Short mmCIF file of C-alpha atoms and ligand atoms in Angstrom, two decimals:
data_model
loop_
_atom_site.label_atom_id
_atom_site.label_comp_id
_atom_site.label_asym_id
_atom_site.label_seq_id
_atom_site.Cartn_x
_atom_site.Cartn_y
_atom_site.Cartn_z
CA MET A 1 9.87 7.61 14.33
CA SER A 2 12.20 8.80 11.59
CA THR A 3 12.65 12.56 11.86
CA ASP A 4 13.08 13.05 8.12
CA CYS A 5 10.07 10.92 7.11
CA ILE A 6 7.03 12.81 5.86
CA PHE A 7 4.59 10.07 6.89
CA CYS A 8 6.08 9.87 10.40
CA SER A 9 5.57 13.63 10.61
CA ILE A 10 1.91 13.27 9.59
CA VAL A 11 1.38 10.46 12.13
CA ALA A 12 3.00 12.62 14.85
CA GLY A 13 0.84 15.62 13.90
CA ASP A 14 3.91 17.70 13.06
CA ILE A 15 2.70 18.40 9.54
CA PRO A 16 -0.92 18.52 8.44
CA GLY A 17 -2.72 15.58 6.96
CA ARG A 18 -6.38 14.85 6.24
CA ILE A 19 -6.58 11.97 8.70
CA VAL A 20 -9.45 9.51 8.15
CA HIS A 21 -8.40 6.80 10.63
CA GLU A 22 -6.10 6.62 13.65
CA ASP A 23 -6.08 3.97 16.38
CA GLY A 24 -2.63 4.26 17.95
CA GLU A 25 -1.10 1.63 15.63
CA ILE A 26 -2.32 2.53 12.15
CA THR A 27 -3.08 5.89 10.55
CA ALA A 28 -4.83 6.64 7.25
CA PHE A 29 -4.92 9.99 5.49
CA LEU A 30 -5.80 11.40 2.09
CA ASP A 31 -3.05 11.38 -0.52
CA ALA A 32 -1.87 14.94 -1.17
CA ASN A 33 -1.69 14.30 -4.94
CA PRO A 34 -4.65 11.99 -5.42
CA LEU A 35 -5.07 9.72 -8.43
CA ALA A 36 -8.82 9.96 -7.78
CA PRO A 37 -11.04 11.69 -5.22
CA GLY A 38 -10.75 9.70 -1.99
CA HIS A 39 -7.25 8.30 -2.73
CA THR A 40 -6.14 7.26 0.75
CA LEU A 41 -2.84 6.04 2.22
CA VAL A 42 -2.85 3.57 5.12
CA VAL A 43 0.37 3.39 7.15
CA PRO A 44 1.75 1.76 10.29
CA ASP A 45 2.54 4.43 12.89
CA GLU A 46 5.94 2.83 13.46
CA HIS A 47 8.44 3.85 10.77
CA THR A 48 8.97 0.75 8.61
CA ARG A 49 10.44 0.87 5.13
CA ARG A 50 8.84 -2.12 3.43
CA LEU A 51 6.12 -4.74 3.90
CA ASN A 52 8.95 -7.27 4.33
CA ASP A 53 10.09 -5.45 7.49
CA LEU A 54 6.71 -5.34 9.27
CA PRO A 55 6.22 -7.43 12.40
CA ASP A 56 3.43 -10.00 11.91
CA ASP A 57 1.01 -8.29 14.30
CA THR A 58 1.48 -4.90 12.64
CA ALA A 59 0.96 -6.49 9.23
CA ARG A 60 -2.34 -7.91 10.45
CA GLU A 61 -3.43 -4.57 11.96
CA LEU A 62 -2.47 -2.76 8.78
CA TYR A 63 -4.52 -5.09 6.61
CA GLU A 64 -7.45 -4.95 9.02
CA ALA A 65 -7.48 -1.16 8.68
CA VAL A 66 -7.34 -1.42 4.87
CA HIS A 67 -10.18 -3.93 4.98
CA ALA A 68 -12.34 -1.60 7.09
CA LEU A 69 -11.48 1.51 5.11
CA VAL A 70 -12.13 0.17 1.59
CA PRO A 71 -15.95 0.11 1.88
CA ALA A 72 -15.95 3.42 3.77
CA ILE A 73 -13.88 5.11 1.06
CA GLU A 74 -15.97 3.65 -1.77
CA SER A 75 -19.13 4.82 -0.03
CA ALA A 76 -17.78 8.31 0.73
CA VAL A 77 -16.92 9.07 -2.90
CA ASP A 78 -19.56 6.86 -4.53
CA ALA A 79 -16.94 4.70 -6.26
CA ASP A 80 -17.72 1.45 -8.11
CA ALA A 81 -14.48 -0.21 -6.99
CA THR A 82 -10.99 0.40 -5.64
CA THR A 83 -7.46 -0.43 -6.65
CA VAL A 84 -5.62 -1.47 -3.46
CA ALA A 85 -1.86 -1.68 -3.86
CA VAL A 86 1.59 -1.25 -2.35
CA ASN A 87 4.67 0.00 -4.20
CA ASN A 88 6.91 -2.27 -2.12
CA GLY A 89 10.48 -1.02 -2.55
CA GLU A 90 12.21 1.61 -4.64
CA ALA A 91 12.46 -0.60 -7.73
CA ALA A 92 8.68 -0.98 -7.62
CA GLY A 93 8.17 2.78 -7.59
CA GLN A 94 8.04 3.40 -3.83
CA GLU A 95 9.00 7.03 -3.27
CA VAL A 96 8.19 7.48 0.42
CA PRO A 97 10.20 4.90 2.40
CA HIS A 98 7.47 4.26 4.98
CA VAL A 99 5.12 1.35 4.15
CA HIS A 100 1.79 2.51 2.78
CA TRP A 101 -1.16 0.87 1.14
CA HIS A 102 -2.77 2.96 -1.58
CA VAL A 103 -6.57 2.75 -1.74
CA VAL A 104 -7.62 4.41 -4.99
CA PRO A 105 -11.33 4.73 -5.78
CA ARG A 106 -12.21 3.55 -9.29
CA SER A 107 -15.07 3.73 -11.74
CA ALA A 108 -15.61 1.71 -14.89
CA ASP A 109 -15.03 4.75 -17.11
CA ASP A 110 -12.03 6.34 -15.34
CA GLY A 111 -9.62 5.13 -18.02
CA GLY A 112 -7.18 3.77 -15.44
CA GLY A 113 -7.10 0.09 -16.37
CA PRO A 114 -5.96 -2.77 -14.15
CA ILE A 115 -2.73 -2.96 -12.17
CA HIS A 116 -1.31 -5.12 -15.01
CA GLY A 117 -0.91 -1.86 -16.95
CA ALA A 118 2.14 -1.06 -14.79
CA PHE A 119 4.09 -3.77 -16.61
CA GLY A 120 5.47 -4.14 -20.11
CA ASP A 121 5.90 -7.40 -21.99
CA ARG A 122 5.17 -10.54 -19.99
CA PRO A 123 7.99 -13.07 -19.59
CA ASP A 124 7.56 -16.31 -21.53
CA LEU A 125 8.19 -18.93 -18.84
CA ALA A 126 8.43 -22.65 -19.53
CA ASP A 127 6.68 -25.14 -17.23
CA ASP A 128 9.95 -26.24 -15.59
CA GLU A 129 10.85 -22.61 -14.86
CA LEU A 130 7.43 -22.04 -13.27
CA ASP A 131 7.82 -25.26 -11.24
CA GLY A 132 11.26 -24.10 -10.04
CA ILE A 133 9.98 -20.67 -9.03
CA ALA A 134 7.06 -22.17 -7.10
CA ASP A 135 9.47 -24.58 -5.34
CA ARG A 136 11.83 -21.75 -4.35
CA ILE A 137 8.99 -19.61 -2.97
CA ARG A 138 7.69 -22.56 -0.91
CA ASP A 139 11.23 -23.25 0.36
CA ALA A 140 11.79 -19.61 1.32
CA ARG A 141 8.70 -19.50 3.57
P1 AMP B 201 4.71 5.88 -3.37
O1 AMP B 201 5.20 6.24 -4.74
O2 AMP B 201 4.00 4.56 -3.33
O3 AMP B 201 5.81 5.98 -2.33
O4 AMP B 201 3.59 6.95 -3.02
C1 AMP B 201 3.82 8.07 -2.21
C2 AMP B 201 2.52 8.83 -2.18
O5 AMP B 201 2.61 9.77 -1.11
C3 AMP B 201 2.20 9.62 -3.45
O6 AMP B 201 0.94 9.19 -3.96
C4 AMP B 201 2.16 11.07 -2.97
O7 AMP B 201 1.16 11.82 -3.59
C5 AMP B 201 1.89 10.91 -1.48
N1 AMP B 201 2.35 11.99 -0.63
C6 AMP B 201 3.58 12.56 -0.63
N2 AMP B 201 3.65 13.51 0.34
C7 AMP B 201 2.43 13.53 0.95
C8 AMP B 201 1.88 14.28 2.04
N3 AMP B 201 2.56 15.23 2.67
N4 AMP B 201 0.60 14.02 2.40
C9 AMP B 201 -0.11 13.06 1.78
N5 AMP B 201 0.36 12.33 0.75
C10 AMP B 201 1.62 12.55 0.34
ZN1 ZN B 202 8.22 7.12 8.59
#
């Protein structure tokens, strides 16, 4: 646990949170400044800054919790869909340095648009650049 982490404090019960799931490894609670009713955050109990830093078994448990919560959240707030996303690192907009999936209920007329709206102009990549990127990702695995 990190003593100055707000999500660690919620997991530990030291500050209040509207908990919707806890199993000793993973905790989910309502976002305090929701983008939509039912906006939920799903976190590993162990303080971990980024997805990259999660042990494999915790990553699996985290995604299993997301997978179970998505239909429950949609049902609870009568949503048509959800946006499920991680701001993974400060440069990607992560403000709380404790890994968290956002599950944001959506409806066709909520005006929110797809996740692509978070980006500006798309890069114009040639085939050889795309081939090189794919090669480097495969090599880095
Ligand atoms: P991110 O920008 O991905 O790090 O998102 C952090 C999220 O944490 C934001 O959506 C905040 O509204 C939410 N948040 C911050 N403090 C609290 C809190 N005490 N309880 C619940 N959600 C919080
Ligand atoms: Zn933490």
